[in-house]
XYZ file of C-alpha atoms in Angstrom:
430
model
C -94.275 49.014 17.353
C -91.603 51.336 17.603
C -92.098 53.894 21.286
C -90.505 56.769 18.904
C -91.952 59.370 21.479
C -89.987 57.769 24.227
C -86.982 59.713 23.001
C -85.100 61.167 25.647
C -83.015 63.219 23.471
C -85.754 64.720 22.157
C -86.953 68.364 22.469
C -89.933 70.378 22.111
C -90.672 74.084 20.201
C -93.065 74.669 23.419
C -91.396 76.023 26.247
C -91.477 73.654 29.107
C -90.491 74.446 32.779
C -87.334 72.470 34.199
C -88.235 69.348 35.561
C -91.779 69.704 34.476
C -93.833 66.461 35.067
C -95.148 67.123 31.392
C -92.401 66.960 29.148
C -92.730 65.991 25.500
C -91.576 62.555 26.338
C -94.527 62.031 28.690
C -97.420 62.870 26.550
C -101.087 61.993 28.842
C -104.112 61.906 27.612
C -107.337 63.389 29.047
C -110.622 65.855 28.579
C -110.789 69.068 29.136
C -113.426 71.940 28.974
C -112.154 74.661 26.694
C -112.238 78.601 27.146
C -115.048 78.822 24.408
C -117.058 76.318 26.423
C -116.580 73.139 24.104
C -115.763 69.473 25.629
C -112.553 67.815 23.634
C -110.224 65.041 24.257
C -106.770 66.212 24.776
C -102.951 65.910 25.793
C -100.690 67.996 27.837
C -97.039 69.343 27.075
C -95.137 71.371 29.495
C -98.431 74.202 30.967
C -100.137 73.606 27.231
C -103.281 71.707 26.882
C -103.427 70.695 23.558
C -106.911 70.217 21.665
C -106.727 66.744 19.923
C -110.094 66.888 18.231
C -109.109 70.133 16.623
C -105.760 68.671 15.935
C -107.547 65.631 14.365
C -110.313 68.018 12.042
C -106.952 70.463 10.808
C -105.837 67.177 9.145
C -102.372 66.362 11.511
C -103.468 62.204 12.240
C -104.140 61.631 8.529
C -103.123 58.011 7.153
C -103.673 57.151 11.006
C -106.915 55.061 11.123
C -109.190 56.980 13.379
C -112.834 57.940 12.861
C -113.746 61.597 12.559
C -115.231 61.822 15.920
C -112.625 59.654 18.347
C -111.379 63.088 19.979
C -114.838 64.509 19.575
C -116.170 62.991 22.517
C -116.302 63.559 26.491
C -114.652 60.317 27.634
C -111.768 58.359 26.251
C -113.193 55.162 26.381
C -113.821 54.332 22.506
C -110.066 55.853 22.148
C -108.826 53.432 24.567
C -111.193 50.774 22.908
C -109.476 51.144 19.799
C -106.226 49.268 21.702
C -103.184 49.710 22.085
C -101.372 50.300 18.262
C -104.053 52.977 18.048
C -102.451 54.779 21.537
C -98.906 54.171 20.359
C -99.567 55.300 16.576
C -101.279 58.561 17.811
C -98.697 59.122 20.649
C -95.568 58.778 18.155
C -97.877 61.319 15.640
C -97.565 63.992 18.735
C -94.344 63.561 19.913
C -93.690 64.062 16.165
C -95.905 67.466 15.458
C -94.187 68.937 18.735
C -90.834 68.292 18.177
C -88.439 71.122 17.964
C -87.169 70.659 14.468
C -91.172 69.618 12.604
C -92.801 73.309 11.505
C -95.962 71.961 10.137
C -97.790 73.816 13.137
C -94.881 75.942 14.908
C -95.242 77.888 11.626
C -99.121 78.115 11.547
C -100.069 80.526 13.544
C -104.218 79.869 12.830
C -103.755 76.148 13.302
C -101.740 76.596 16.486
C -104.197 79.452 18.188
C -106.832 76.867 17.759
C -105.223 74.122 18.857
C -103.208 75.081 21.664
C -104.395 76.656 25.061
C -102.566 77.423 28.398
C -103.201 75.542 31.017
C -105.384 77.824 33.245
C -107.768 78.227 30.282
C -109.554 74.762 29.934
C -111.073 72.824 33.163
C -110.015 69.392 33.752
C -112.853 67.038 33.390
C -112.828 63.123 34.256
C -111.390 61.345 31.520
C -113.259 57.893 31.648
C -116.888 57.296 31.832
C -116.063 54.387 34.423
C -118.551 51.303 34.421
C -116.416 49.502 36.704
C -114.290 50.168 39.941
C -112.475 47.603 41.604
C -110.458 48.376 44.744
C -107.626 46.150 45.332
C -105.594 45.438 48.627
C -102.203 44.970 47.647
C -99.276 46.435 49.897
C -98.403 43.793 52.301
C -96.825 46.849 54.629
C -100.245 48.279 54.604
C -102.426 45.289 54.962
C -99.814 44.270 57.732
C -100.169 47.499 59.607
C -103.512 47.316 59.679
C -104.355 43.804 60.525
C -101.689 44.700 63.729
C -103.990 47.056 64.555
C -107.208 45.113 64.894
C -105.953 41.201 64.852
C -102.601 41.836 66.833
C -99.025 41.088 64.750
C -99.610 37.030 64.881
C -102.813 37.218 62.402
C -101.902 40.642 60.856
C -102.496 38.871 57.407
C -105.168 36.972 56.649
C -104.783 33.683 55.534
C -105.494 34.420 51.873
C -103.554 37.380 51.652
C -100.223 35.531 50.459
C -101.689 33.704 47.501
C -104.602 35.695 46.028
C -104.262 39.886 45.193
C -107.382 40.144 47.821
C -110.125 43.147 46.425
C -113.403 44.710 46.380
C -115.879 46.108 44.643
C -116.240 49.900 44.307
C -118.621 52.895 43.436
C -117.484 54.446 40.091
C -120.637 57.001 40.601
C -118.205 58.884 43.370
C -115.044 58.800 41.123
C -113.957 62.629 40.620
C -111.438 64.590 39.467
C -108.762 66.663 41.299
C -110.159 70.051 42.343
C -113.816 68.678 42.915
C -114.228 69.472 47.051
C -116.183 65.984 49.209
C -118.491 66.446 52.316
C -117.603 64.924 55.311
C -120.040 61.249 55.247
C -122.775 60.475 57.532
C -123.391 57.082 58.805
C -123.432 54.435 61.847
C -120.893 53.860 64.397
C -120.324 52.247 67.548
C -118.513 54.169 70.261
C -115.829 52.697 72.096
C -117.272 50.489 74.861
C -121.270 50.876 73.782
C -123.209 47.820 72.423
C -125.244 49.754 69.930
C -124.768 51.929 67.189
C -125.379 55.438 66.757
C -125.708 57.686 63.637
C -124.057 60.681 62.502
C -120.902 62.332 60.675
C -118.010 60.412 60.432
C -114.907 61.417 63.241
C -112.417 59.760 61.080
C -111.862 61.046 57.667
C -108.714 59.660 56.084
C -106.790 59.427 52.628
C -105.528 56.780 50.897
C -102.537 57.075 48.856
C -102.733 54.983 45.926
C -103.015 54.484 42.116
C -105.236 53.076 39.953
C -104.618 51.610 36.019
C -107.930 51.868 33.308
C -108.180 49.242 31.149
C -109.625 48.292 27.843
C -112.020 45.987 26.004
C -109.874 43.011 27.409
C -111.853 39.854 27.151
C -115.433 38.011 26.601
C -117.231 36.731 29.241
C -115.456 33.170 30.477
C -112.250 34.305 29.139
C -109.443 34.839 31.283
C -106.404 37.187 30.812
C -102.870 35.844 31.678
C -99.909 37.935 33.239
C -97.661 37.635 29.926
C -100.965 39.636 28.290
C -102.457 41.381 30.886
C -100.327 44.950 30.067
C -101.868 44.774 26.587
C -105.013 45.834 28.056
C -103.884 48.482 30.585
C -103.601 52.165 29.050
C -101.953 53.727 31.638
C -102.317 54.691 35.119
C -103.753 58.030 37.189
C -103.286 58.761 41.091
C -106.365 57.857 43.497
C -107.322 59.182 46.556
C -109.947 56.559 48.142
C -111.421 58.171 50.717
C -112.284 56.312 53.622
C -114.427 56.897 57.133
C -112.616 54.731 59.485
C -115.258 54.471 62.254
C -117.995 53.666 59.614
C -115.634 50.907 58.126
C -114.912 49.531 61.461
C -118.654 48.508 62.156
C -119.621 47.904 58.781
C -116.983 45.958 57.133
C -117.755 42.521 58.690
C -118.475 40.306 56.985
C -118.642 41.559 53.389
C -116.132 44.659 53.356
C -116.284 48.183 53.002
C -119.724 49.785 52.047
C -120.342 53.376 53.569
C -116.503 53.991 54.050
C -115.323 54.326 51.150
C -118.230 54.773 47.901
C -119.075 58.287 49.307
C -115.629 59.882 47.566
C -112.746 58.756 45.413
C -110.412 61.093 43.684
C -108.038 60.414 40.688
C -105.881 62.960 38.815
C -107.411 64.177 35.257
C -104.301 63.411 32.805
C -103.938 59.375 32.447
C -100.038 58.510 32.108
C -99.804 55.917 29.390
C -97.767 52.582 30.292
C -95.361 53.542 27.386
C -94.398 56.667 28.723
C -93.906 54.779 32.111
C -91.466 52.372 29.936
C -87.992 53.389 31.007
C -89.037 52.860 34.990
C -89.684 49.291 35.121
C -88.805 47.918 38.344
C -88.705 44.227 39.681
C -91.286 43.432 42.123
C -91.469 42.150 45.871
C -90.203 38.861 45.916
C -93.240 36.493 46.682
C -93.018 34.879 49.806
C -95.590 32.068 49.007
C -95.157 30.166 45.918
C -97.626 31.046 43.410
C -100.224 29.440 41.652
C -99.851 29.071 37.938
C -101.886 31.538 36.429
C -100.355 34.698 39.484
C -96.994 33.906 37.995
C -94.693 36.299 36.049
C -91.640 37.150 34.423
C -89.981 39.892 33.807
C -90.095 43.412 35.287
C -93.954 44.090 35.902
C -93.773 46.934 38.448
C -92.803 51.220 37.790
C -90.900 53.291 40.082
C -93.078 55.776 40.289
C -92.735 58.124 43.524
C -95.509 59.226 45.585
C -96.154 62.026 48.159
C -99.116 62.987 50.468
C -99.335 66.651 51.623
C -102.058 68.237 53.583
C -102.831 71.454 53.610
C -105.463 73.135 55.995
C -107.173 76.195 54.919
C -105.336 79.323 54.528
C -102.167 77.669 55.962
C -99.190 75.800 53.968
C -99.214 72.250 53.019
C -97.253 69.544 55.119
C -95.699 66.416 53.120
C -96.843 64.192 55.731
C -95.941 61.121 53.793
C -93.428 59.677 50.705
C -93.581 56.597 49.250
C -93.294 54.331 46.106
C -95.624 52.380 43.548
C -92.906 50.072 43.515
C -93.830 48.614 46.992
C -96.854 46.998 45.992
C -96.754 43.226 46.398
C -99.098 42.401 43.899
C -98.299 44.030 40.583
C -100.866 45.057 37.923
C -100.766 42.141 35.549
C -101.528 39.665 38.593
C -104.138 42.080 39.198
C -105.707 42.075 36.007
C -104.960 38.157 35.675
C -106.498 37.373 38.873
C -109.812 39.663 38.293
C -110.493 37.772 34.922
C -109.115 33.951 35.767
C -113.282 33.282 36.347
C -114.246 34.944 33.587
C -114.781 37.968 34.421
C -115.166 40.564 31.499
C -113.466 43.920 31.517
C -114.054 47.020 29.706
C -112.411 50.168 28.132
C -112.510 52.811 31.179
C -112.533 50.182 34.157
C -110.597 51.066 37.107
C -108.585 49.287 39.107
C -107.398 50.901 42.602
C -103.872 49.447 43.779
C -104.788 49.658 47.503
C -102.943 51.672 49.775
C -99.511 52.240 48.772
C -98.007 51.993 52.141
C -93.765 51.130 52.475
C -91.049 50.181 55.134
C -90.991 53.558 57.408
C -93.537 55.073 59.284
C -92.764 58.118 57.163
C -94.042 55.809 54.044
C -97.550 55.167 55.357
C -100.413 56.005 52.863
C -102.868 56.501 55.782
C -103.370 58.504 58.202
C -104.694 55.906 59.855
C -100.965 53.992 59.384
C -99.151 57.601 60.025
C -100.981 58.264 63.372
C -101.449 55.030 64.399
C -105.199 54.931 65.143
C -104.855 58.410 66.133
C -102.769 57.626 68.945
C -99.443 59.708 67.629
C -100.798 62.484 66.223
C -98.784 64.055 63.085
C -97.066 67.150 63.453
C -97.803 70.309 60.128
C -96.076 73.266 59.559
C -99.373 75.614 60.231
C -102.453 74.446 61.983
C -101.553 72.281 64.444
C -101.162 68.445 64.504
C -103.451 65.660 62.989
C -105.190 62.047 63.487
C -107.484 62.116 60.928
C -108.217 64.957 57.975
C -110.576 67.435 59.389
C -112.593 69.836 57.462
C -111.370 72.126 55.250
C -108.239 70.573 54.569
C -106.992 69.533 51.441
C -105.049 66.538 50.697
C -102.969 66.862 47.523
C -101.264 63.129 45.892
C -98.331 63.903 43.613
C -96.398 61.396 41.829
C -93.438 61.070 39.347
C -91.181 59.103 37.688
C -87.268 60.201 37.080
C -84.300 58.792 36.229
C -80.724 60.498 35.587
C -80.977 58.964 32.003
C -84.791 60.029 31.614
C -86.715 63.326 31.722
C -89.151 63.150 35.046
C -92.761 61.717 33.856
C -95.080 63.115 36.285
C -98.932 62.652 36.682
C -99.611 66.095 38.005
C -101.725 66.330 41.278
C -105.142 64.900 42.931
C -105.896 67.718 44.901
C -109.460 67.763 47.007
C -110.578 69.692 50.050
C -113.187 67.475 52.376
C -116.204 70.299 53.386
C -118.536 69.959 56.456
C -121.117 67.802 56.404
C -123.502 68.425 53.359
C -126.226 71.124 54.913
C -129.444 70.969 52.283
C -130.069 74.370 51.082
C -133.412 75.742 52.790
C -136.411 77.661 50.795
């Protein structure tokens, strides 16, 4: 099927900032509280939020087969159910009611007042009602930094690491969106040098800087998805923050992983980026350096050059980039993801999410982690107000941007995650 809105001649009757990471091109898709207090599924163009359940009951997705109540709803997940002619029919549709020469709601004013709000009017809610949250481990820089760290550079990867994309399992109950604030995590830890644990808030706070893809109704249970299909079932892709507590992940995570560390936050941005809109930014991928079993091989381009930034800003003080890197980097692309989380049989459903894993590169400027950036805390990183940092303290925010740009494509951005880690949670007294 034709990826009409892909266009990059194409222009808009909305007026969209320069280098916006919303132009019409990019088209995202998420849910949004509106300013008279009603829950609708929607898209974004330029600083519009555009109401696509009005949209859908004023008659503008007619011969499109969609039931009356698809944008009705407060998740996407039976949109993204429907599959993916159903996201590139209704994509084309708006790319072809906003375009700068169609009039059919430019020149009605009624239709357009009640379909189109500002940004700051609506509140961002979290698009997918996710069942499933799988955390995968899948930049060899990071995995190598951090295995240098604890194992020394000889055993720095795992044996495994080369021919499986290694993973875990995650809490989707702690999945928010941007602008929703965390508490600083409780739990056990053992001081340098003691023998037993003690309890209490967690000293090491960090980000993660990665991204995560949500996937559809991709298989039965015992079927398997291959690489060749696997991007059939991905709908697109948000940024993730997954928090971690490094000294609660340092006692805990032997022998079965992360626990407490990590399922007490994750943040993703609200607006999902579609894979089509990410079309024109293919990119190859690492080059393996282990042959690969059958069913991990690819071909083709299967990775996005999608650029990434971390910036943290303490309270009342400006923000310092503190890192910049690339979704490019990661050594095991989605499709062997996806392929490798279903070869048992695994069954995966519309609004899963998949975390890439730390999206570390080449220069220490490129770590994802603060845990990577300051090296265990033992080079402290320098901001422009506040001081210097080892690990996030409270009251900071960390902010993940990302975008895609070419100089024969408009920049496709995903916005921000943006979330400020509070004290310790303090229950309220009578």
């Amino acid at each position: 099927m034709s990826l009409a809105a892909n266009d990059p001649s194409k222009k808009t009757w909305l007026d969209v900032p320069k280098d916006s990471d919303f132009p019409i091109q990019n088209i995202p898709f998420g849910v949004f509280l509106t300013r008279d207090d009603v829950i609708t599924i929607g898209t974004r163009i330029g600083n519009y939020a555009i109401d696509l359940g009005a949209l859908h009951q004023l008659g503008y997705f007619k011969d499109i087969p969609l039931t009356d109540d698809i944008f009705l709803q407060d998740t996407l997940n039976d949109f993204i159910a429907d599959g993916r002619k159903t996201w590139r029919l209704v994509r084309n549709r708006i790319s072809e009611i906003f375009e700068k020469s169609n009039t059919s709601l430019k020149d009605n004013s009624k239709d357009r007042d009640t379909v189109i709000f500002k940004i700051e009017e609506v509140e961002m809610q979290l698009p997918v009602q996710i069942g499933d949250y799988t955390d995968f481990y899948s930049s060899i820089e990071h995995a190598t930094n951090v295995g240098t760290m604890f194992r020394g550079e000889e055993n720095a990867l795992m044996p495994n690491w080369l021919h499986l994309p290694v993973a875990y399992h995650g809490r989707s109950s702690s999945v928010i969106p941007s602008g929703i604030p965390v508490h600083r995590p409780n739990g056990q830890k053992l001081p340098n040098g003691a023998t037993e644990p003690i309890f209490g808030p967690s000293r090491l706070v960090d980000f993660e800087l990665e991204m995560a893809f949500i996937t559809t109704d991709a298989n039965n249970l015992g079927e398997s998805i291959s690489t060749e299909k696997a991007e059939e079932n991905i709908f697109g892709l948000v940024l993730f923050n997954d928090w971690s507590a490094r000294d609660i992940q340092k006692w805990e995570y032997v022998p079965l992983g992360p626990f407490l560390a990590k399922n007490f936050a994750s943040s993703i941005s609200p607006w999902i980026v579609t894979l089509d809109a990410l079309e024109p930014f293919r990119t190859e991928s690492p080059e393996a350096k282990k042959e690969l079993l059958p069913y991990l091989q690819f071909t083709g381009k299967k990775s996005f050059d999608i650029n990434l930034e971390v910036a943290i800003q303490p309270e009342s003080k400006k923000e310092t980039v503190v890192c910049k890197s690339n979704f490019k980097y990661m050594y095991w692309n989605m499709s062997q993801q996806l392929a490798h989380h279903t070869v048992n049989g695994c069954p995966v459903n519309a609004g899963d999410m998949m975390g890439s894993g730390t999206l570390s590169g080449k220069t220490k400027d490129s770590y994802g982690s603060m845990l990577e950036l300051s090296w265990r805390g033992e080079k402290p990183v320098k901001l422009k107000e506040g001081g210097d940092r080892k690990f996030i303290e409270d009251n900071d925010t960390v902010i993940i941007r990302g975008y895609s740009k070419s100089k024969d494509y408009p920049r496709i951005g995903f916005g921000e995650v943006s979330t400020k880690l509070l004290p310790v949670f303090e229950p309220k007294t009578k």
